[in-house]
Tab-separated table of C-alpha atoms and ligand atoms in Angstrom:
chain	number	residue	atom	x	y	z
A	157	UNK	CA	5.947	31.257	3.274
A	158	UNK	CA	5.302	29.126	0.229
A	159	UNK	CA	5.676	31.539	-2.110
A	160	UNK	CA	8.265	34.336	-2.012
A	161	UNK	CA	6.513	37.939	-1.004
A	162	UNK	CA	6.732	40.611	-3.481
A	163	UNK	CA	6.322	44.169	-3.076
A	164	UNK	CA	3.616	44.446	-4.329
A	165	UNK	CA	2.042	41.789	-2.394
A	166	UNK	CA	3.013	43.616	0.657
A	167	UNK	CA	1.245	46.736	-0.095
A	168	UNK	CA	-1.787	45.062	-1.150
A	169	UNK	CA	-1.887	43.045	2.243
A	170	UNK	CA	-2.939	46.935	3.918
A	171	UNK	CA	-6.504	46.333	4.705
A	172	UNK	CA	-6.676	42.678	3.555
A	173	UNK	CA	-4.155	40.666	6.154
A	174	UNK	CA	-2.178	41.561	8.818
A	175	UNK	CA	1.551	41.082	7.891
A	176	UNK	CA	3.731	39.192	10.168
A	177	UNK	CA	7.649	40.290	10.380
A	178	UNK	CA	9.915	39.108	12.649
A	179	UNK	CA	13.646	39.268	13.035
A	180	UNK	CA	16.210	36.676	11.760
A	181	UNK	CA	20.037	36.667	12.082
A	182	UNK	CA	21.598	33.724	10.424
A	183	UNK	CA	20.383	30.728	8.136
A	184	UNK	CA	19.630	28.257	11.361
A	185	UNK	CA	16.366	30.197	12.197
A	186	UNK	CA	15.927	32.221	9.200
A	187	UNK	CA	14.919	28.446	8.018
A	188	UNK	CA	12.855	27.708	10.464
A	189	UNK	CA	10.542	31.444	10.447
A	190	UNK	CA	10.284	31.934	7.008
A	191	UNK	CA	7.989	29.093	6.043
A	192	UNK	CA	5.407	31.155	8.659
A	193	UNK	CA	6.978	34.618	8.378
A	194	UNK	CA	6.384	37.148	5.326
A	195	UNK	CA	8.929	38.628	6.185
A	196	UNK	CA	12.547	38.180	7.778
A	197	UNK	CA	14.355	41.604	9.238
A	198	UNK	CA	18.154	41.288	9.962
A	199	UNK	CA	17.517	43.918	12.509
A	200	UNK	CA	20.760	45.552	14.107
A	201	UNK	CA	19.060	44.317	17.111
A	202	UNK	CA	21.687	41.630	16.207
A	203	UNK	CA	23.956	43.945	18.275
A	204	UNK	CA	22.551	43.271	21.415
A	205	UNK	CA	21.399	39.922	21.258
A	206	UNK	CA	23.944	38.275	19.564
A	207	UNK	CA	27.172	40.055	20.074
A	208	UNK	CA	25.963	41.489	23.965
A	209	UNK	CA	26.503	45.196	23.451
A	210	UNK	CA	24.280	47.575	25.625
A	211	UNK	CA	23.007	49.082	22.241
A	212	UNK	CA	22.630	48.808	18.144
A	213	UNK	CA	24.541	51.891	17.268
A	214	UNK	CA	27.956	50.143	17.075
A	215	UNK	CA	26.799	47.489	14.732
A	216	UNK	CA	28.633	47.804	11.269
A	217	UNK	CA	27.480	47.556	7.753
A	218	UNK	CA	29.694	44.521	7.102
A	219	UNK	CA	27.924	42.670	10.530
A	220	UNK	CA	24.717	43.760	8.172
A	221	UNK	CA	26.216	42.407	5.360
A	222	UNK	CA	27.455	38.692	6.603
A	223	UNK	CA	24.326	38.506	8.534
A	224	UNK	CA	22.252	38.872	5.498
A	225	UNK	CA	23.737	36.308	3.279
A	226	UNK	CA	23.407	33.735	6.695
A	227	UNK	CA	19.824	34.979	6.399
A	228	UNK	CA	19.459	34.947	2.610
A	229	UNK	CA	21.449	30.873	2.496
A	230	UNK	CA	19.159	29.903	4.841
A	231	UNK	CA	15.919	31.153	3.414
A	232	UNK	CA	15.984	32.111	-0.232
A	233	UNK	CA	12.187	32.019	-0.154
A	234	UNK	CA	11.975	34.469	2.273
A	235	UNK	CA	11.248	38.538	1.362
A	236	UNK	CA	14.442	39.549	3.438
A	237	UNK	CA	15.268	43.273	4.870
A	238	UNK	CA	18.171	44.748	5.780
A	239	UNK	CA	18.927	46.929	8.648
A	240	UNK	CA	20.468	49.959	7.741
A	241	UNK	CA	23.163	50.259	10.577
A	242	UNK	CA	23.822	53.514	12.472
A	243	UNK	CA	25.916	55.733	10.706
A	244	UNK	CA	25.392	54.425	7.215
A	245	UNK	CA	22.963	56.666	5.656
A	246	UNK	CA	23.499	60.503	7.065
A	247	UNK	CA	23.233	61.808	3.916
A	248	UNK	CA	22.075	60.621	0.408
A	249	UNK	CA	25.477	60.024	-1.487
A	250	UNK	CA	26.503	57.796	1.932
A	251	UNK	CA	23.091	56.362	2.187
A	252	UNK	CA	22.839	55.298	-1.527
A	253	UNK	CA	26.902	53.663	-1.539
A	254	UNK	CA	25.771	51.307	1.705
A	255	UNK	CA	22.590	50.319	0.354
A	256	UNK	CA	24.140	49.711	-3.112
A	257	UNK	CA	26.739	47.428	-1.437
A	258	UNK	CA	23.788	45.770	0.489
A	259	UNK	CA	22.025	45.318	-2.917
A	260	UNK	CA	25.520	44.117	-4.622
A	261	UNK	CA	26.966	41.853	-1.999
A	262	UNK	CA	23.853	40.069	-0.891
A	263	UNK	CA	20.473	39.261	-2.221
A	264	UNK	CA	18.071	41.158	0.000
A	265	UNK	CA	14.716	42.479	-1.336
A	266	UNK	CA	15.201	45.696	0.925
A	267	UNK	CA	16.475	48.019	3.153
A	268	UNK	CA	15.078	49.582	6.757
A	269	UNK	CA	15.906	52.965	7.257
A	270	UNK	CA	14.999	54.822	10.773
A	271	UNK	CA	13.554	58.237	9.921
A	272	UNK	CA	10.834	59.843	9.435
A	273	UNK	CA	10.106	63.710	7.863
A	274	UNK	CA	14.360	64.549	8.401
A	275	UNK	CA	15.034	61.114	6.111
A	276	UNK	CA	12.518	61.809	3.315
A	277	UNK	CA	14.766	63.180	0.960
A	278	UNK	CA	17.692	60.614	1.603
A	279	UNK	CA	14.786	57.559	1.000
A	280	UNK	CA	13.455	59.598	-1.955
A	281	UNK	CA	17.025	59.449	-3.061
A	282	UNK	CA	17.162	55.260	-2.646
A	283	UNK	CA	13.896	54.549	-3.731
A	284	UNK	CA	14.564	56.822	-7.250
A	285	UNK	CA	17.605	54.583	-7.770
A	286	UNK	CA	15.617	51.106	-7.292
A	287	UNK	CA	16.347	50.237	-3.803
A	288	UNK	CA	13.285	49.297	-1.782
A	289	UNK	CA	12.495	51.363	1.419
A	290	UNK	CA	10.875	49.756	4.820
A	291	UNK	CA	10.509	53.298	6.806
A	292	UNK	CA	10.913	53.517	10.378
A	293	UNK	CA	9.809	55.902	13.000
A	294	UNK	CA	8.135	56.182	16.442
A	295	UNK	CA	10.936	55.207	18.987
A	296	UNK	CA	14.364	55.051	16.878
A	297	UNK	CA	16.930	52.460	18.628
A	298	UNK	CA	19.614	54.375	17.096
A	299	UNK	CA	18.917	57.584	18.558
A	300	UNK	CA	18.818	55.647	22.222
A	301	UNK	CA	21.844	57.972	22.702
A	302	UNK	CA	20.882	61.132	21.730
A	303	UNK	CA	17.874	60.979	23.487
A	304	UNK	CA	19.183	59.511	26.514
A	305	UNK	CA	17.319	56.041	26.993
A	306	UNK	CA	14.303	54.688	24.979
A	307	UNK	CA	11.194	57.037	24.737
A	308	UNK	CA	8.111	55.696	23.987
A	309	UNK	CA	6.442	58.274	21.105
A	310	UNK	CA	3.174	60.116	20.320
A	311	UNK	CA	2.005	60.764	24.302
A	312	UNK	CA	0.579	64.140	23.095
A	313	UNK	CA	-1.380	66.102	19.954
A	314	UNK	CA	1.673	67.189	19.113
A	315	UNK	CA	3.482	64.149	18.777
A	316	UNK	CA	0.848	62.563	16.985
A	317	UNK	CA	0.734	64.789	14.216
A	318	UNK	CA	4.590	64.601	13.648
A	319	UNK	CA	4.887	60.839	13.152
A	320	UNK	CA	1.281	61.305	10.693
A	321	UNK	CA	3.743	63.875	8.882
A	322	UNK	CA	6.335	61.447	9.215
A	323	UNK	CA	4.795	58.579	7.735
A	324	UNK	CA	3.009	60.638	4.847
A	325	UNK	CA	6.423	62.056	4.165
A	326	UNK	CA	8.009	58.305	3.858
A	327	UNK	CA	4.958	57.604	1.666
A	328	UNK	CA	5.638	60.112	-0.572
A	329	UNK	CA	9.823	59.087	-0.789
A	330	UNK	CA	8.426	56.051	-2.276
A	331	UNK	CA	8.837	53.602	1.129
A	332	UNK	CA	6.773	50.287	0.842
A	333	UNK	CA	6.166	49.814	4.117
A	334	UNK	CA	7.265	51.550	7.349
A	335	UNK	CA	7.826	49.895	10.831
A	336	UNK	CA	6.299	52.217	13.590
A	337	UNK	CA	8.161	51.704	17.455
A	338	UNK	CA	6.920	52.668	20.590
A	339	UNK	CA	3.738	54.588	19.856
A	340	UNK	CA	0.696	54.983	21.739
A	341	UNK	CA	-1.827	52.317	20.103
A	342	UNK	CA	-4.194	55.035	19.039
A	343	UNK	CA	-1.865	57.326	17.848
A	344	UNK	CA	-0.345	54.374	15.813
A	345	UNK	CA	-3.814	53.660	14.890
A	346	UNK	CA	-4.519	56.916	13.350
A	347	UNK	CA	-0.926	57.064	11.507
A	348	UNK	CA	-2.271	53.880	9.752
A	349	UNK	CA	-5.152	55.326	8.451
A	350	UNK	CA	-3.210	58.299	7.238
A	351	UNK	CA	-1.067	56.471	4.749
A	352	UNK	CA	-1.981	53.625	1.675
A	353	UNK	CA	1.324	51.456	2.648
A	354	UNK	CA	1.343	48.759	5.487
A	355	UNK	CA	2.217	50.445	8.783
A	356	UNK	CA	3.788	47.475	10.786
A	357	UNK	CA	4.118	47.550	14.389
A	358	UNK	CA	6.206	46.767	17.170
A	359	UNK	CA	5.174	48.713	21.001
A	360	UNK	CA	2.453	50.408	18.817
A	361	UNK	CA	-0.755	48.457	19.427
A	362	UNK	CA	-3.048	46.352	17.569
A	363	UNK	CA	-4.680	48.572	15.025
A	364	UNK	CA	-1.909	48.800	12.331
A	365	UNK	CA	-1.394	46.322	9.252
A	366	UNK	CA	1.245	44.137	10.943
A	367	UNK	CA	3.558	43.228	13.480
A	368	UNK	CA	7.227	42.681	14.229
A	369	UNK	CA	8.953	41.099	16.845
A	370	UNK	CA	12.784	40.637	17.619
A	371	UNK	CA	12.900	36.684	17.621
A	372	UNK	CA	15.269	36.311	20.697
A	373	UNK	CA	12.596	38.462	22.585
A	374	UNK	CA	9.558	36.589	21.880
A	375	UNK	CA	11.675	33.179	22.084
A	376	UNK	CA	12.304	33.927	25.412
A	377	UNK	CA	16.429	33.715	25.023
A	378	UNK	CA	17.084	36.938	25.450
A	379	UNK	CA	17.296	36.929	29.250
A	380	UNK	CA	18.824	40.752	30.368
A	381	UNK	CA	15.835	43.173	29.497
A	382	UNK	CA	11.930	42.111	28.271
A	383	UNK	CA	10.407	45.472	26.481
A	384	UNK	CA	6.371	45.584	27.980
A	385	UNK	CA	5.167	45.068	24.668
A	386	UNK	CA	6.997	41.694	23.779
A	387	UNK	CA	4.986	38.670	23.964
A	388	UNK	CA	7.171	35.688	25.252
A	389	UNK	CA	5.713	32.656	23.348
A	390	UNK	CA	8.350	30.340	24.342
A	391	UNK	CA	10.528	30.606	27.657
A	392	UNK	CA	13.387	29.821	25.185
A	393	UNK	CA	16.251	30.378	27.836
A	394	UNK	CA	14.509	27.566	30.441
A	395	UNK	CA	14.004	25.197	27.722
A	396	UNK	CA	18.222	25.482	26.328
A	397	UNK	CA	19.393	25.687	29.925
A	398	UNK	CA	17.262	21.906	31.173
A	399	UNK	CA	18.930	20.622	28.172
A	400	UNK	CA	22.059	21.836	28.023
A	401	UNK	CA	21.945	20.588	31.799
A	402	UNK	CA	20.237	17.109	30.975
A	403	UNK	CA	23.712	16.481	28.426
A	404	UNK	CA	25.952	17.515	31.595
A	405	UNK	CA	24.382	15.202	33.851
A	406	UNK	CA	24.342	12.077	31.351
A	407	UNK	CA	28.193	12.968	30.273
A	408	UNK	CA	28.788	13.089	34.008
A	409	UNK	CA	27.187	9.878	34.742
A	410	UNK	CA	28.304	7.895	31.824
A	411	UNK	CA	24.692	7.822	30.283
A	412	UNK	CA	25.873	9.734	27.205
A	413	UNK	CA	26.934	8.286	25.099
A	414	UNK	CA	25.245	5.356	24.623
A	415	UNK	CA	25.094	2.613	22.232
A	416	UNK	CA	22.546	4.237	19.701
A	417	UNK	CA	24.634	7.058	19.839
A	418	UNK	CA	27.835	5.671	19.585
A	419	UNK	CA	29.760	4.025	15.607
B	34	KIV	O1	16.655	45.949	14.687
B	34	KIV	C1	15.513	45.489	14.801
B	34	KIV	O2	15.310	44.323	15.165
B	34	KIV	C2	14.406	46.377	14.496
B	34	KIV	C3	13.061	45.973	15.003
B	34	KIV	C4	12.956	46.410	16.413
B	34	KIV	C5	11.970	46.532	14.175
B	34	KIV	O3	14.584	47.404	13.931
């Protein structure tokens, strides 16, 4: 990422490149993606990965918030979104107070709101007072609850047309981009054609204008659950544990320190 991602530049990727997002949650690794990234998601997939909870819906706004900044210190060249956390943006008054403080107390580009057609008023609301939108819809992590597990989206005709309606609905609230979840590829691949903004996937196939992955997943460190769709391109876990086993053994054996390590 030489050059910090705009907006604009995002939109006009749709057709040209395929974007690549992936998830960062504090300034160690936000440094190392975002030269490669174009963008960097503080996802409240923080929640599960990072602080172990079965789920994202108990992650708070001021997680988001501290998070963000890590994210933002470590890469200010990086376009950065924030995750809108569960419970932050139920109606538009609500919605537009947290993503206000996420636009006062940080210096993210944007926010991510789950939601398709039942949000498009609250993101209408955002985007009308200058905070920048990343939609999301297809499978919605924070409604894991209320649906009872994690359903992947758009098996039938019917389906299909809702998250088109969705997505042209986001369009229309003035979203730049929208991240579509666990979606048939074909029924992801005709909600891409349906709309002018990038349509960036994650569990939705190939045909859309990008792709996002949660970092710890395709790093291989997140050891309890691998989603089908994640793409392990490190085995991140083996890799920490040899090492973190190779320092044990030399402590143990007197081999560590030695000289060149040692004032
Ligand atoms: O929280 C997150 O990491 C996300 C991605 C799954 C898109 O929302």
């Amino acid at each position: 990422m030489s050059k910090k991602m705009t907006i604009t530049a995002i939109k006009r990727a749709k057709g040209e490149r395929k974007l690549t997002m992936i998830t960062a949650y504090d300034a160690l690794f936000a440094r190392l993606f975002a030269p490669i990234a174009d963008i960097l998601l503080v996802g409240d997939s923080l929640n599960m990965s990072f602080a172990g909870r079965g789920d994202t819906l108990s992650a708070t706004l001021d997680q988001m918030l501290y998070h963000t900044n890590a994210v933002c210190a470590g890469a200010p060249e990086a376009f950065v979104i924030c995750d809108m956390p569960f419970g932050t943006f139920y109606d538009s008054a609500t919605a537009l107070h947290h993503c206000l403080r996420v636009y006062q107390e940080t210096p993210a580009d944007a926010v991510k709101i789950e939601g398709g057609t039942s949000h498009a008023a609250i993101i209408r609301h955002l985007t009308c007072n200058g905070i920048a939108v990343c939609g999301h819809i297809g499978l919605l992590p924070q409604a894991v609850r209320a649906e009872g597990g994690y359903k992947v989206k758009g098996k039938d005709e019917a389906s299909a047309l809702s998250l088109i309606e969705d997505a042209k609905a986001l369009e229309a609230a003035g979203a730049f981009a929208i991240v579509i979840e666990g979606v048939k590829a074909d029924v992801a691949a005709r909600v891409a054609r349906s709309v002018t903004i990038p349509l960036i996937g994650i569990g939705a196939g190939a045909e859309v204008d990008g792709q996002v992955l949660v970092f710890s997943d395709m790093l291989g460190l997140y050891e309890p659950f691998t989603p089908k769709f994640v793409k392990k391109y490190l085995d991140g876990a083996a890799l920490i544990k040899e090492a973190v086993q190779s320092y044990k053994n030399e402590v143990e054996s007197d081999h560590f320190p030695s000289t060149e390590h040692t004032y």
